């Protein structure tokens, strides 16, 4: 069984990054709200700031629910543990994976990747920043359904052709 986990700095960033960003946005928002009565155009940056706060916290709530910091994988399953602020264990069997998306699975170089088990309805997310991420991705791709594998290999070929052009 192979273990995949994150460096300490990345764990801290994924766990507490939204708090830092939200505090900065609120500190930016306070002078804008105070000055809005003298200049009505300040409503635009207020709305933008509120949208940034909303989408940042929405993203981190998704991470909170589905982002394990430790993934143990063998030939038939992945065991995901050490979720943010919770003790929970999720087991996903490769044969039940019917959806993989995001990051390299969608033809991008980086980003959050999501693997969903259709039998249990559970999805887990992981980042390309996990140690040995290419090995984990290769393991997932080698064990999933052939049709889904072909779709994702096409996306990977597109990204490799983009890289060759550069």
JSON list of C-alpha atoms in Angstrom, two decimals:
[
{"chain": "A", "resi": 1, "resn": "UNK", "atom": "CA", "xyz": [0.00, 0.00, 0.00]},
{"chain": "A", "resi": 2, "resn": "UNK", "atom": "CA", "xyz": [1.45, 3.34, -1.05]},
{"chain": "A", "resi": 3, "resn": "UNK", "atom": "CA", "xyz": [0.91, 6.52, 0.92]},
{"chain": "A", "resi": 4, "resn": "UNK", "atom": "CA", "xyz": [0.35, 9.93, -0.66]},
{"chain": "A", "resi": 5, "resn": "UNK", "atom": "CA", "xyz": [0.30, 13.02, 1.56]},
{"chain": "A", "resi": 6, "resn": "UNK", "atom": "CA", "xyz": [0.98, 16.76, 1.45]},
{"chain": "A", "resi": 7, "resn": "UNK", "atom": "CA", "xyz": [3.93, 18.83, 2.67]},
{"chain": "A", "resi": 8, "resn": "UNK", "atom": "CA", "xyz": [3.29, 20.74, 5.92]},
{"chain": "A", "resi": 9, "resn": "UNK", "atom": "CA", "xyz": [3.16, 24.18, 4.27]},
{"chain": "A", "resi": 10, "resn": "UNK", "atom": "CA", "xyz": [0.54, 23.02, 1.76]},
{"chain": "A", "resi": 11, "resn": "UNK", "atom": "CA", "xyz": [-1.52, 21.44, 4.56]},
{"chain": "A", "resi": 12, "resn": "UNK", "atom": "CA", "xyz": [-1.52, 24.75, 6.45]},
{"chain": "A", "resi": 13, "resn": "UNK", "atom": "CA", "xyz": [-2.44, 26.68, 3.31]},
{"chain": "A", "resi": 14, "resn": "UNK", "atom": "CA", "xyz": [-5.35, 24.37, 2.47]},
{"chain": "A", "resi": 15, "resn": "UNK", "atom": "CA", "xyz": [-6.56, 24.29, 6.08]},
{"chain": "A", "resi": 16, "resn": "UNK", "atom": "CA", "xyz": [-6.35, 27.96, 7.03]},
{"chain": "A", "resi": 17, "resn": "UNK", "atom": "CA", "xyz": [-5.91, 29.92, 3.78]},
{"chain": "A", "resi": 18, "resn": "UNK", "atom": "CA", "xyz": [-9.53, 30.99, 3.60]},
{"chain": "A", "resi": 19, "resn": "UNK", "atom": "CA", "xyz": [-9.34, 32.62, 7.03]},
{"chain": "A", "resi": 20, "resn": "UNK", "atom": "CA", "xyz": [-6.40, 34.76, 5.96]},
{"chain": "A", "resi": 21, "resn": "UNK", "atom": "CA", "xyz": [-8.00, 35.72, 2.61]},
{"chain": "A", "resi": 22, "resn": "UNK", "atom": "CA", "xyz": [-11.36, 36.49, 4.23]},
{"chain": "A", "resi": 23, "resn": "UNK", "atom": "CA", "xyz": [-9.75, 38.70, 6.88]},
{"chain": "A", "resi": 24, "resn": "UNK", "atom": "CA", "xyz": [-7.84, 40.63, 4.20]},
{"chain": "A", "resi": 25, "resn": "UNK", "atom": "CA", "xyz": [-11.01, 41.10, 2.18]},
{"chain": "A", "resi": 26, "resn": "UNK", "atom": "CA", "xyz": [-12.95, 42.31, 5.23]},
{"chain": "A", "resi": 27, "resn": "UNK", "atom": "CA", "xyz": [-10.17, 44.76, 6.07]},
{"chain": "A", "resi": 28, "resn": "UNK", "atom": "CA", "xyz": [-10.42, 46.01, 2.48]},
{"chain": "A", "resi": 29, "resn": "UNK", "atom": "CA", "xyz": [-14.20, 46.17, 2.72]},
{"chain": "A", "resi": 30, "resn": "UNK", "atom": "CA", "xyz": [-14.43, 48.34, 5.86]},
{"chain": "A", "resi": 31, "resn": "UNK", "atom": "CA", "xyz": [-13.03, 51.59, 4.35]},
{"chain": "A", "resi": 32, "resn": "UNK", "atom": "CA", "xyz": [-15.08, 51.05, 1.19]},
{"chain": "A", "resi": 33, "resn": "UNK", "atom": "CA", "xyz": [-18.33, 50.74, 3.16]},
{"chain": "A", "resi": 34, "resn": "UNK", "atom": "CA", "xyz": [-17.48, 53.80, 5.26]},
{"chain": "A", "resi": 35, "resn": "UNK", "atom": "CA", "xyz": [-16.78, 55.89, 2.13]},
{"chain": "A", "resi": 36, "resn": "UNK", "atom": "CA", "xyz": [-19.71, 54.69, 0.02]},
{"chain": "A", "resi": 37, "resn": "UNK", "atom": "CA", "xyz": [-22.02, 57.53, 1.06]},
{"chain": "A", "resi": 38, "resn": "UNK", "atom": "CA", "xyz": [-19.63, 60.15, -0.39]},
{"chain": "A", "resi": 39, "resn": "UNK", "atom": "CA", "xyz": [-18.92, 58.21, -3.58]},
{"chain": "A", "resi": 40, "resn": "UNK", "atom": "CA", "xyz": [-21.57, 55.83, -4.97]},
{"chain": "A", "resi": 41, "resn": "UNK", "atom": "CA", "xyz": [-19.15, 54.26, -7.46]},
{"chain": "A", "resi": 42, "resn": "UNK", "atom": "CA", "xyz": [-17.55, 52.41, -4.54]},
{"chain": "A", "resi": 43, "resn": "UNK", "atom": "CA", "xyz": [-20.46, 49.97, -4.65]},
{"chain": "A", "resi": 44, "resn": "UNK", "atom": "CA", "xyz": [-18.67, 48.16, -7.51]},
{"chain": "A", "resi": 45, "resn": "UNK", "atom": "CA", "xyz": [-15.53, 47.24, -5.49]},
{"chain": "A", "resi": 46, "resn": "UNK", "atom": "CA", "xyz": [-17.76, 46.37, -2.51]},
{"chain": "A", "resi": 47, "resn": "UNK", "atom": "CA", "xyz": [-19.71, 43.90, -4.63]},
{"chain": "A", "resi": 48, "resn": "UNK", "atom": "CA", "xyz": [-16.49, 42.46, -6.10]},
{"chain": "A", "resi": 49, "resn": "UNK", "atom": "CA", "xyz": [-14.98, 42.06, -2.62]},
{"chain": "A", "resi": 50, "resn": "UNK", "atom": "CA", "xyz": [-18.12, 40.33, -1.35]},
{"chain": "A", "resi": 51, "resn": "UNK", "atom": "CA", "xyz": [-18.04, 37.97, -4.35]},
{"chain": "A", "resi": 52, "resn": "UNK", "atom": "CA", "xyz": [-14.38, 37.11, -3.67]},
{"chain": "A", "resi": 53, "resn": "UNK", "atom": "CA", "xyz": [-15.24, 36.36, -0.03]},
{"chain": "A", "resi": 54, "resn": "UNK", "atom": "CA", "xyz": [-18.21, 34.22, -1.07]},
{"chain": "A", "resi": 55, "resn": "UNK", "atom": "CA", "xyz": [-16.41, 32.15, -3.71]},
{"chain": "A", "resi": 56, "resn": "UNK", "atom": "CA", "xyz": [-13.29, 31.70, -1.58]},
{"chain": "A", "resi": 57, "resn": "UNK", "atom": "CA", "xyz": [-15.32, 30.34, 1.31]},
{"chain": "A", "resi": 58, "resn": "UNK", "atom": "CA", "xyz": [-17.46, 28.21, -1.02]},
{"chain": "A", "resi": 59, "resn": "UNK", "atom": "CA", "xyz": [-14.27, 26.62, -2.40]},
{"chain": "A", "resi": 60, "resn": "UNK", "atom": "CA", "xyz": [-12.89, 25.98, 1.08]},
{"chain": "A", "resi": 61, "resn": "UNK", "atom": "CA", "xyz": [-16.18, 24.46, 2.23]},
{"chain": "A", "resi": 62, "resn": "UNK", "atom": "CA", "xyz": [-15.93, 22.02, -0.70]},
{"chain": "A", "resi": 63, "resn": "UNK", "atom": "CA", "xyz": [-12.36, 21.22, 0.41]},
{"chain": "A", "resi": 64, "resn": "UNK", "atom": "CA", "xyz": [-13.54, 20.76, 3.99]},
{"chain": "A", "resi": 65, "resn": "UNK", "atom": "CA", "xyz": [-16.04, 18.10, 2.92]},
{"chain": "A", "resi": 66, "resn": "UNK", "atom": "CA", "xyz": [-13.97, 16.15, 0.41]},
{"chain": "A", "resi": 67, "resn": "UNK", "atom": "CA", "xyz": [-10.24, 16.80, 0.77]},
{"chain": "A", "resi": 68, "resn": "UNK", "atom": "CA", "xyz": [-8.18, 14.09, 2.50]},
{"chain": "A", "resi": 69, "resn": "UNK", "atom": "CA", "xyz": [-4.61, 14.91, 3.50]},
{"chain": "A", "resi": 70, "resn": "UNK", "atom": "CA", "xyz": [-3.60, 11.24, 3.35]},
{"chain": "A", "resi": 71, "resn": "UNK", "atom": "CA", "xyz": [-4.44, 8.79, 0.57]},
{"chain": "A", "resi": 72, "resn": "UNK", "atom": "CA", "xyz": [-3.33, 5.18, 0.82]},
{"chain": "A", "resi": 73, "resn": "UNK", "atom": "CA", "xyz": [-3.67, 3.29, -2.45]},
{"chain": "A", "resi": 74, "resn": "UNK", "atom": "CA", "xyz": [-3.21, -0.31, -3.50]},
{"chain": "A", "resi": 75, "resn": "UNK", "atom": "CA", "xyz": [-4.30, -2.30, -6.56]},
{"chain": "A", "resi": 76, "resn": "UNK", "atom": "CA", "xyz": [-8.03, -2.33, -5.80]},
{"chain": "A", "resi": 77, "resn": "UNK", "atom": "CA", "xyz": [-8.89, 0.68, -3.61]},
{"chain": "A", "resi": 78, "resn": "UNK", "atom": "CA", "xyz": [-7.94, 4.04, -2.15]},
{"chain": "A", "resi": 79, "resn": "UNK", "atom": "CA", "xyz": [-8.30, 4.69, 1.56]},
{"chain": "A", "resi": 80, "resn": "UNK", "atom": "CA", "xyz": [-8.66, 8.40, 2.27]},
{"chain": "A", "resi": 81, "resn": "UNK", "atom": "CA", "xyz": [-8.11, 9.69, 5.81]},
{"chain": "A", "resi": 82, "resn": "UNK", "atom": "CA", "xyz": [-7.03, 12.79, 7.69]},
{"chain": "A", "resi": 83, "resn": "UNK", "atom": "CA", "xyz": [-9.74, 15.12, 6.40]},
{"chain": "A", "resi": 84, "resn": "UNK", "atom": "CA", "xyz": [-9.71, 18.77, 7.48]},
{"chain": "A", "resi": 85, "resn": "UNK", "atom": "CA", "xyz": [-10.65, 19.04, 11.15]},
{"chain": "A", "resi": 86, "resn": "UNK", "atom": "CA", "xyz": [-12.42, 15.64, 11.09]},
{"chain": "A", "resi": 87, "resn": "UNK", "atom": "CA", "xyz": [-11.57, 12.05, 11.73]},
{"chain": "A", "resi": 88, "resn": "UNK", "atom": "CA", "xyz": [-13.16, 10.23, 8.86]},
{"chain": "A", "resi": 89, "resn": "UNK", "atom": "CA", "xyz": [-12.17, 7.37, 6.57]},
{"chain": "A", "resi": 90, "resn": "UNK", "atom": "CA", "xyz": [-13.42, 6.92, 3.03]},
{"chain": "A", "resi": 91, "resn": "UNK", "atom": "CA", "xyz": [-12.72, 3.86, 0.90]},
{"chain": "A", "resi": 92, "resn": "UNK", "atom": "CA", "xyz": [-13.10, 4.17, -2.86]},
{"chain": "A", "resi": 93, "resn": "UNK", "atom": "CA", "xyz": [-12.78, 1.10, -5.05]},
{"chain": "A", "resi": 94, "resn": "UNK", "atom": "CA", "xyz": [-11.37, 1.75, -8.52]},
{"chain": "A", "resi": 95, "resn": "UNK", "atom": "CA", "xyz": [-14.03, -0.46, -10.12]},
{"chain": "A", "resi": 96, "resn": "UNK", "atom": "CA", "xyz": [-16.75, 1.90, -8.78]},
{"chain": "A", "resi": 97, "resn": "UNK", "atom": "CA", "xyz": [-15.17, 5.11, -10.13]},
{"chain": "A", "resi": 98, "resn": "UNK", "atom": "CA", "xyz": [-17.35, 6.47, -12.90]},
{"chain": "A", "resi": 99, "resn": "UNK", "atom": "CA", "xyz": [-16.31, 10.13, -12.75]},
{"chain": "A", "resi": 100, "resn": "UNK", "atom": "CA", "xyz": [-12.94, 11.82, -12.56]},
{"chain": "A", "resi": 101, "resn": "UNK", "atom": "CA", "xyz": [-12.62, 15.50, -13.30]},
{"chain": "A", "resi": 102, "resn": "UNK", "atom": "CA", "xyz": [-10.59, 18.62, -12.78]},
{"chain": "A", "resi": 103, "resn": "UNK", "atom": "CA", "xyz": [-6.88, 19.31, -13.02]},
{"chain": "A", "resi": 104, "resn": "UNK", "atom": "CA", "xyz": [-4.96, 17.01, -15.32]},
{"chain": "A", "resi": 105, "resn": "UNK", "atom": "CA", "xyz": [-8.10, 14.95, -15.97]},
{"chain": "A", "resi": 106, "resn": "UNK", "atom": "CA", "xyz": [-9.54, 17.99, -17.77]},
{"chain": "A", "resi": 107, "resn": "UNK", "atom": "CA", "xyz": [-6.36, 18.82, -19.65]},
{"chain": "A", "resi": 108, "resn": "UNK", "atom": "CA", "xyz": [-5.00, 21.46, -17.26]},
{"chain": "A", "resi": 109, "resn": "UNK", "atom": "CA", "xyz": [-1.54, 21.40, -15.74]},
{"chain": "A", "resi": 110, "resn": "UNK", "atom": "CA", "xyz": [-2.72, 22.01, -12.19]},
{"chain": "A", "resi": 111, "resn": "UNK", "atom": "CA", "xyz": [-5.79, 22.26, -10.04]},
{"chain": "A", "resi": 112, "resn": "UNK", "atom": "CA", "xyz": [-8.03, 20.27, -7.77]},
{"chain": "A", "resi": 113, "resn": "UNK", "atom": "CA", "xyz": [-8.94, 16.82, -9.10]},
{"chain": "A", "resi": 114, "resn": "UNK", "atom": "CA", "xyz": [-12.12, 15.06, -8.07]},
{"chain": "A", "resi": 115, "resn": "UNK", "atom": "CA", "xyz": [-12.76, 11.31, -8.05]},
{"chain": "A", "resi": 116, "resn": "UNK", "atom": "CA", "xyz": [-16.31, 10.06, -7.48]},
{"chain": "A", "resi": 117, "resn": "UNK", "atom": "CA", "xyz": [-17.49, 6.61, -6.43]},
{"chain": "A", "resi": 118, "resn": "UNK", "atom": "CA", "xyz": [-20.93, 6.04, -7.94]},
{"chain": "A", "resi": 119, "resn": "UNK", "atom": "CA", "xyz": [-21.82, 3.14, -5.66]},
{"chain": "A", "resi": 120, "resn": "UNK", "atom": "CA", "xyz": [-21.53, 5.13, -2.43]},
{"chain": "A", "resi": 121, "resn": "UNK", "atom": "CA", "xyz": [-21.98, 8.61, -3.94]},
{"chain": "A", "resi": 122, "resn": "UNK", "atom": "CA", "xyz": [-18.81, 9.82, -2.23]},
{"chain": "A", "resi": 123, "resn": "UNK", "atom": "CA", "xyz": [-16.36, 12.13, -3.98]},
{"chain": "A", "resi": 124, "resn": "UNK", "atom": "CA", "xyz": [-12.85, 12.98, -2.84]},
{"chain": "A", "resi": 125, "resn": "UNK", "atom": "CA", "xyz": [-10.70, 15.82, -4.06]},
{"chain": "A", "resi": 126, "resn": "UNK", "atom": "CA", "xyz": [-6.93, 16.06, -4.19]},
{"chain": "A", "resi": 127, "resn": "UNK", "atom": "CA", "xyz": [-4.40, 18.50, -5.52]},
{"chain": "A", "resi": 128, "resn": "UNK", "atom": "CA", "xyz": [-1.47, 18.09, -7.86]},
{"chain": "A", "resi": 129, "resn": "UNK", "atom": "CA", "xyz": [0.63, 19.25, -4.91]},
{"chain": "A", "resi": 130, "resn": "UNK", "atom": "CA", "xyz": [0.30, 15.89, -3.17]},
{"chain": "A", "resi": 131, "resn": "UNK", "atom": "CA", "xyz": [3.63, 14.06, -2.96]},
{"chain": "A", "resi": 132, "resn": "UNK", "atom": "CA", "xyz": [4.05, 11.71, -5.96]},
{"chain": "A", "resi": 133, "resn": "UNK", "atom": "CA", "xyz": [0.90, 13.07, -7.59]},
{"chain": "A", "resi": 134, "resn": "UNK", "atom": "CA", "xyz": [1.85, 11.66, -10.99]},
{"chain": "A", "resi": 135, "resn": "UNK", "atom": "CA", "xyz": [2.10, 8.19, -9.48]},
{"chain": "A", "resi": 136, "resn": "UNK", "atom": "CA", "xyz": [-1.33, 8.54, -7.86]},
{"chain": "A", "resi": 137, "resn": "UNK", "atom": "CA", "xyz": [-2.86, 9.81, -11.12]},
{"chain": "A", "resi": 138, "resn": "UNK", "atom": "CA", "xyz": [-1.26, 6.95, -13.07]},
{"chain": "A", "resi": 139, "resn": "UNK", "atom": "CA", "xyz": [-2.57, 4.44, -10.52]},
{"chain": "A", "resi": 140, "resn": "UNK", "atom": "CA", "xyz": [-6.10, 5.82, -10.77]},
{"chain": "A", "resi": 141, "resn": "UNK", "atom": "CA", "xyz": [-6.01, 5.88, -14.58]},
{"chain": "A", "resi": 142, "resn": "UNK", "atom": "CA", "xyz": [-4.65, 2.34, -14.77]},
{"chain": "A", "resi": 143, "resn": "UNK", "atom": "CA", "xyz": [-7.47, 0.93, -12.65]},
{"chain": "A", "resi": 144, "resn": "UNK", "atom": "CA", "xyz": [-10.60, 2.74, -13.90]},
{"chain": "A", "resi": 145, "resn": "UNK", "atom": "CA", "xyz": [-13.10, 1.66, -16.56]},
{"chain": "A", "resi": 146, "resn": "UNK", "atom": "CA", "xyz": [-11.70, 1.50, -20.14]},
{"chain": "A", "resi": 147, "resn": "UNK", "atom": "CA", "xyz": [-14.22, 4.00, -21.57]},
{"chain": "A", "resi": 148, "resn": "UNK", "atom": "CA", "xyz": [-13.49, 6.60, -18.89]},
{"chain": "A", "resi": 149, "resn": "UNK", "atom": "CA", "xyz": [-9.77, 5.91, -19.30]},
{"chain": "A", "resi": 150, "resn": "UNK", "atom": "CA", "xyz": [-9.96, 6.64, -23.05]},
{"chain": "A", "resi": 151, "resn": "UNK", "atom": "CA", "xyz": [-11.75, 9.94, -22.42]},
{"chain": "A", "resi": 152, "resn": "UNK", "atom": "CA", "xyz": [-9.15, 11.10, -19.93]},
{"chain": "A", "resi": 153, "resn": "UNK", "atom": "CA", "xyz": [-6.20, 9.98, -22.05]},
{"chain": "A", "resi": 154, "resn": "UNK", "atom": "CA", "xyz": [-7.53, 12.20, -24.85]},
{"chain": "A", "resi": 155, "resn": "UNK", "atom": "CA", "xyz": [-7.46, 15.17, -22.44]},
{"chain": "A", "resi": 156, "resn": "UNK", "atom": "CA", "xyz": [-3.92, 14.29, -21.40]},
{"chain": "A", "resi": 157, "resn": "UNK", "atom": "CA", "xyz": [-2.82, 14.09, -25.05]},
{"chain": "A", "resi": 158, "resn": "UNK", "atom": "CA", "xyz": [-4.26, 17.56, -25.69]},
{"chain": "A", "resi": 159, "resn": "UNK", "atom": "CA", "xyz": [-2.25, 19.04, -22.85]},
{"chain": "A", "resi": 160, "resn": "UNK", "atom": "CA", "xyz": [0.93, 17.32, -24.00]},
{"chain": "A", "resi": 161, "resn": "UNK", "atom": "CA", "xyz": [0.47, 18.69, -27.52]},
{"chain": "A", "resi": 162, "resn": "UNK", "atom": "CA", "xyz": [0.01, 22.19, -26.07]},
{"chain": "A", "resi": 163, "resn": "UNK", "atom": "CA", "xyz": [3.25, 21.80, -24.12]},
{"chain": "A", "resi": 164, "resn": "UNK", "atom": "CA", "xyz": [5.14, 20.62, -27.19]},
{"chain": "A", "resi": 165, "resn": "UNK", "atom": "CA", "xyz": [4.03, 23.71, -29.14]},
{"chain": "A", "resi": 166, "resn": "UNK", "atom": "CA", "xyz": [5.53, 26.00, -26.52]}
]
